[in-house]
XYZ file of N, CA, C and O in Angstrom:
396
model
N 10.369 3.036 -4.951
C 9.650 4.279 -4.814
C 10.122 4.991 -3.563
O 10.246 4.396 -2.500
N 10.378 6.266 -3.673
C 10.757 7.080 -2.526
C 9.478 7.571 -1.862
O 8.574 8.088 -2.509
N 9.405 7.384 -0.546
C 8.246 7.890 0.163
C 8.635 8.307 1.558
O 9.704 7.981 2.058
N 7.775 9.086 2.159
C 7.959 9.529 3.530
C 8.252 8.301 4.388
O 7.530 7.310 4.331
N 9.295 8.340 5.166
C 9.774 7.169 5.895
C 9.024 6.898 7.195
O 9.470 6.098 7.998
N 7.918 7.529 7.411
C 7.125 7.263 8.604
C 5.859 6.504 8.223
O 5.416 6.555 7.080
N 5.305 5.811 9.187
C 4.013 5.170 8.947
C 2.944 6.245 8.897
O 3.066 7.285 9.545
N 1.888 6.025 8.122
C 0.833 7.038 8.036
C 0.116 7.213 9.371
O 0.054 6.292 10.190
N -0.414 8.411 9.551
C -1.188 8.711 10.756
C -2.493 7.913 10.751
O -2.956 7.464 9.698
N -3.070 7.743 11.909
C -4.362 7.064 12.017
C -5.396 7.832 11.199
O -5.451 9.053 11.242
N -6.193 7.097 10.448
C -7.195 7.719 9.577
C -8.458 8.073 10.343
O -8.903 7.306 11.196
N -9.040 9.215 9.982
C -10.375 9.499 10.502
C -11.355 8.634 9.716
O -11.038 8.116 8.645
N -12.554 8.456 10.243
C -13.495 7.499 9.649
C -13.911 7.890 8.228
O -14.055 7.020 7.368
N -14.078 9.157 7.948
C -14.491 9.580 6.603
C -13.390 9.301 5.574
O -13.663 8.781 4.483
N -12.161 9.617 5.914
C -11.043 9.357 5.015
C -10.891 7.860 4.792
O -10.675 7.402 3.666
N -11.020 7.091 5.854
C -10.911 5.635 5.745
C -11.950 5.082 4.783
O -11.630 4.278 3.912
N -13.195 5.530 4.909
C -14.267 5.051 4.027
C -13.952 5.386 2.574
O -14.128 4.546 1.690
N -13.470 6.593 2.323
C -13.152 6.992 0.947
C -11.999 6.165 0.379
O -12.050 5.724 -0.773
N -10.966 5.939 1.188
C -9.845 5.125 0.714
C -10.267 3.682 0.480
O -9.855 3.062 -0.499
N -11.100 3.145 1.352
C -11.612 1.781 1.164
C -12.376 1.693 -0.148
O -12.163 0.783 -0.946
N -13.251 2.650 -0.387
C -14.069 2.615 -1.608
C -13.223 2.723 -2.869
O -13.533 2.115 -3.890
N -12.147 3.496 -2.820
C -11.349 3.732 -4.018
C -10.221 2.710 -4.191
O -9.983 2.226 -5.299
N -9.525 2.379 -3.112
C -8.333 1.546 -3.235
C -8.582 0.049 -3.100
O -7.918 -0.753 -3.766
N -9.497 -0.340 -2.254
C -9.692 -1.773 -2.018
C -10.062 -2.545 -3.276
O -9.528 -3.634 -3.492
N -10.910 -2.013 -4.159
C -11.187 -2.761 -5.395
C -9.926 -3.004 -6.236
O -9.803 -4.041 -6.891
N -8.980 -2.079 -6.207
C -7.731 -2.263 -6.946
C -6.915 -3.407 -6.344
O -6.361 -4.232 -7.073
N -6.863 -3.450 -5.025
C -6.141 -4.530 -4.358
C -6.845 -5.864 -4.565
O -6.202 -6.888 -4.770
N -8.163 -5.853 -4.543
C -8.931 -7.092 -4.686
C -8.877 -7.666 -6.096
O -8.969 -8.873 -6.277
N -8.738 -6.813 -7.104
C -8.760 -7.301 -8.490
C -7.377 -7.642 -9.032
O -7.263 -8.216 -10.111
N -6.333 -7.324 -8.283
C -4.970 -7.590 -8.759
C -4.708 -9.092 -8.850
O -5.064 -9.854 -7.956
N -4.078 -9.495 -9.942
C -3.726 -10.901 -10.137
C -2.309 -11.193 -9.658
O -1.962 -12.339 -9.399
N -1.475 -10.139 -9.569
C -0.094 -10.298 -9.126
C 0.427 -8.933 -8.671
O -0.223 -7.915 -8.847
N 1.614 -8.943 -8.069
C 2.184 -7.692 -7.548
C 2.464 -6.669 -8.651
O 2.117 -5.495 -8.487
N 3.064 -7.056 -9.779
C 3.281 -6.055 -10.838
C 1.967 -5.450 -11.346
O 1.899 -4.258 -11.629
N 0.928 -6.267 -11.461
C -0.367 -5.752 -11.894
C -0.950 -4.772 -10.889
O -1.540 -3.755 -11.266
N -0.773 -5.055 -9.616
C -1.248 -4.137 -8.571
C -0.509 -2.810 -8.655
O -1.122 -1.748 -8.597
N 0.801 -2.874 -8.837
C 1.597 -1.646 -8.952
C 1.142 -0.824 -10.160
O 0.973 0.398 -10.059
N 0.913 -1.476 -11.287
C 0.449 -0.755 -12.490
C -0.916 -0.117 -12.265
O -1.151 1.026 -12.662
N -1.815 -0.870 -11.664
C -3.163 -0.376 -11.411
C -3.141 0.844 -10.489
O -3.819 1.844 -10.736
N -2.359 0.768 -9.430
C -2.242 1.902 -8.517
C -1.559 3.087 -9.189
O -2.003 4.231 -9.041
N -0.501 2.825 -9.947
C 0.244 3.898 -10.611
C -0.635 4.661 -11.603
O -0.509 5.882 -11.732
N -1.517 3.957 -12.286
C -2.415 4.603 -13.249
C -3.346 5.607 -12.567
O -3.888 6.490 -13.228
N -3.483 5.488 -11.268
C -4.364 6.380 -10.504
C -3.587 7.305 -9.576
O -4.160 7.968 -8.726
N -2.256 7.306 -9.723
C -1.429 8.234 -8.954
C -0.961 7.726 -7.605
O -0.537 8.517 -6.763
N -1.001 6.414 -7.405
C -0.588 5.831 -6.132
C 0.558 4.862 -6.347
O 0.804 4.397 -7.449
N 1.231 4.549 -5.280
C 2.306 3.583 -5.323
C 2.278 2.728 -4.077
O 1.473 2.948 -3.171
N 3.163 1.750 -4.053
C 3.296 0.860 -2.905
C 4.667 1.034 -2.287
O 5.663 1.205 -2.988
N 4.695 0.957 -0.988
C 5.939 0.901 -0.244
C 5.747 -0.084 0.894
O 4.630 -0.563 1.130
N 6.806 -0.374 1.573
C 6.756 -1.293 2.697
C 7.571 -0.673 3.824
O 8.663 -0.141 3.586
N 7.034 -0.726 5.022
C 7.715 -0.146 6.184
C 7.439 -1.006 7.401
O 6.275 -1.266 7.729
N 8.478 -1.471 8.039
C 8.357 -2.274 9.256
C 7.339 -3.404 9.109
O 6.509 -3.633 9.989
N 7.394 -4.105 7.983
C 6.526 -5.253 7.758
C 5.110 -4.919 7.348
O 4.246 -5.791 7.326
N 4.855 -3.676 7.007
C 3.514 -3.255 6.593
C 3.533 -2.756 5.158
O 4.481 -2.120 4.718
N 2.452 -3.033 4.449
C 2.242 -2.493 3.114
C 1.739 -1.066 3.277
O 0.828 -0.810 4.081
N 2.314 -0.136 2.538
C 1.948 1.273 2.612
C 1.477 1.726 1.233
O 2.143 1.476 0.233
N 0.338 2.394 1.183
C -0.129 3.027 -0.052
C 0.352 4.475 -0.008
O 0.157 5.177 0.991
N 0.985 4.903 -1.097
C 1.666 6.190 -1.160
C 1.078 7.056 -2.263
O 0.770 6.568 -3.345
N 0.931 8.345 -1.987
C 0.566 9.321 -3.012
C 1.825 9.597 -3.821
O 2.816 10.098 -3.279
N 1.832 9.259 -5.119
C 3.030 9.388 -5.930
C 3.447 10.842 -6.152
O 4.629 11.117 -6.334
N 2.521 11.770 -6.123
C 2.871 13.178 -6.340
C 3.663 13.745 -5.170
O 4.601 14.503 -5.366
N 3.269 13.388 -3.963
C 3.888 13.972 -2.768
C 4.855 13.030 -2.065
O 5.656 13.481 -1.245
N 4.753 11.738 -2.345
C 5.549 10.760 -1.613
C 5.000 10.483 -0.228
O 5.591 9.737 0.541
N 3.862 11.060 0.080
C 3.247 10.917 1.399
C 2.587 9.546 1.556
O 1.828 9.121 0.695
N 2.899 8.874 2.646
C 2.243 7.607 2.966
C 0.810 7.904 3.388
O 0.582 8.682 4.312
N -0.165 7.316 2.687
C -1.575 7.600 2.956
C -2.182 6.651 3.978
O -2.930 7.078 4.857
N -1.910 5.366 3.811
C -2.512 4.379 4.694
C -1.750 3.076 4.592
O -0.966 2.877 3.671
N -2.010 2.201 5.532
C -1.465 0.851 5.454
C -2.522 -0.045 4.825
O -3.696 0.331 4.733
N -2.114 -1.228 4.406
C -3.087 -2.196 3.897
C -4.127 -2.533 4.962
O -5.307 -2.684 4.671
N -3.692 -2.643 6.198
C -4.612 -2.960 7.293
C -5.663 -1.854 7.461
O -6.807 -2.129 7.776
N -5.263 -0.586 7.230
C -6.218 0.520 7.352
C -7.412 0.347 6.419
O -8.507 0.820 6.716
N -7.185 -0.310 5.285
C -8.270 -0.510 4.315
C -8.672 -1.983 4.239
O -9.192 -2.449 3.229
N -8.407 -2.684 5.327
C -8.827 -4.085 5.494
C -8.190 -5.047 4.500
O -8.767 -6.087 4.177
N -6.993 -4.726 4.028
C -6.244 -5.609 3.146
C -4.784 -5.634 3.598
O -3.901 -5.081 2.953
N -4.528 -6.280 4.741
C -3.152 -6.299 5.259
C -2.211 -7.069 4.340
O -2.633 -7.898 3.530
N -0.936 -6.792 4.485
C 0.092 -7.430 3.669
C -0.015 -8.946 3.722
O 0.091 -9.609 2.689
N -0.242 -9.522 4.886
C -0.309 -10.987 5.004
C -1.421 -11.562 4.124
O -1.229 -12.589 3.474
N -2.566 -10.904 4.079
C -3.682 -11.391 3.259
C -3.347 -11.275 1.774
O -3.642 -12.190 0.990
N -2.731 -10.175 1.370
C -2.348 -10.022 -0.039
C -1.265 -11.034 -0.414
O -1.303 -11.603 -1.507
N -0.327 -11.279 0.485
C 0.734 -12.240 0.196
C 0.177 -13.653 0.042
O 0.672 -14.424 -0.785
N -0.841 -13.998 0.800
C -1.458 -15.323 0.630
C -2.083 -15.455 -0.757
O -2.030 -16.512 -1.370
N -2.654 -14.373 -1.260
C -3.342 -14.420 -2.555
C -2.402 -14.191 -3.737
O -2.498 -14.860 -4.766
N -1.474 -13.245 -3.606
C -0.610 -12.853 -4.731
C 0.772 -13.502 -4.678
O 1.538 -13.379 -5.634
N 1.076 -14.156 -3.593
C 2.418 -14.686 -3.383
C 3.239 -13.691 -2.591
O 2.915 -12.506 -2.505
N 4.296 -14.205 -2.022
C 5.162 -13.347 -1.216
C 5.860 -12.327 -2.117
O 6.473 -12.699 -3.128
N 5.787 -11.037 -1.774
C 6.430 -10.033 -2.638
C 7.948 -10.105 -2.533
O 8.497 -10.368 -1.463
N 8.620 -9.893 -3.654
C 10.084 -9.785 -3.662
C 10.415 -8.335 -3.362
O 10.043 -7.439 -4.118
N 11.116 -8.118 -2.259
C 11.391 -6.758 -1.801
C 12.876 -6.437 -1.858
O 13.718 -7.299 -1.707
N 13.151 -5.163 -2.050
C 14.502 -4.620 -2.009
C 14.546 -3.645 -0.832
O 13.871 -2.619 -0.847
N 15.318 -3.973 0.190
C 15.393 -3.140 1.395
C 16.148 -1.847 1.113
O 17.049 -1.805 0.271
N 15.771 -0.812 1.833
C 16.489 0.460 1.756
C 17.595 0.470 2.810
O 17.670 -0.420 3.664
N 18.426 1.481 2.773
C 19.576 1.560 3.673
C 19.181 1.645 5.144
O 19.947 1.215 6.006
N 18.005 2.164 5.448
C 17.612 2.306 6.856
C 17.193 0.979 7.506
O 17.067 0.873 8.715
N 16.988 -0.050 6.678
C 16.621 -1.362 7.205
C 15.175 -1.501 7.641
O 14.764 -2.567 8.083
N 14.397 -0.446 7.510
C 12.995 -0.461 7.919
C 12.037 -0.396 6.737
O 10.890 -0.771 6.845
N 12.510 0.117 5.621
C 11.664 0.335 4.453
C 12.113 -0.569 3.307
O 13.259 -1.009 3.269
N 11.207 -0.800 2.374
C 11.534 -1.620 1.209
C 10.617 -1.238 0.055
O 9.579 -0.593 0.251
N 11.012 -1.646 -1.130
C 10.220 -1.464 -2.339
C 10.175 -2.810 -3.059
O 11.023 -3.675 -2.824
N 9.212 -2.975 -3.914
C 9.167 -4.198 -4.721
C 10.394 -4.256 -5.605
O 10.795 -3.244 -6.187
N 10.992 -5.424 -5.677
C 12.205 -5.600 -6.498
C 11.835 -5.737 -7.950
O 10.776 -6.102 -8.319
């Protein structure tokens, strides 16, 4: 997935609460990485990885919305539950996508 190559800006508290309410159940109910990607895609979101962080991306704009940590589901916690994701690095060496 192509996305803005910067980490998302710090969330204000209202935006954070809304993203937690909408996105966290999708992350919590996923049985595997492909299922998580499908679930997010059905709602217009995607996953990216940047500098060791999971990034939730708006698929329409490519804009990075938040990190997993921003919504209390960091990459390390998801990897413990879903297994280590297989990633394909981009040319910049900082970003990756699920392989």
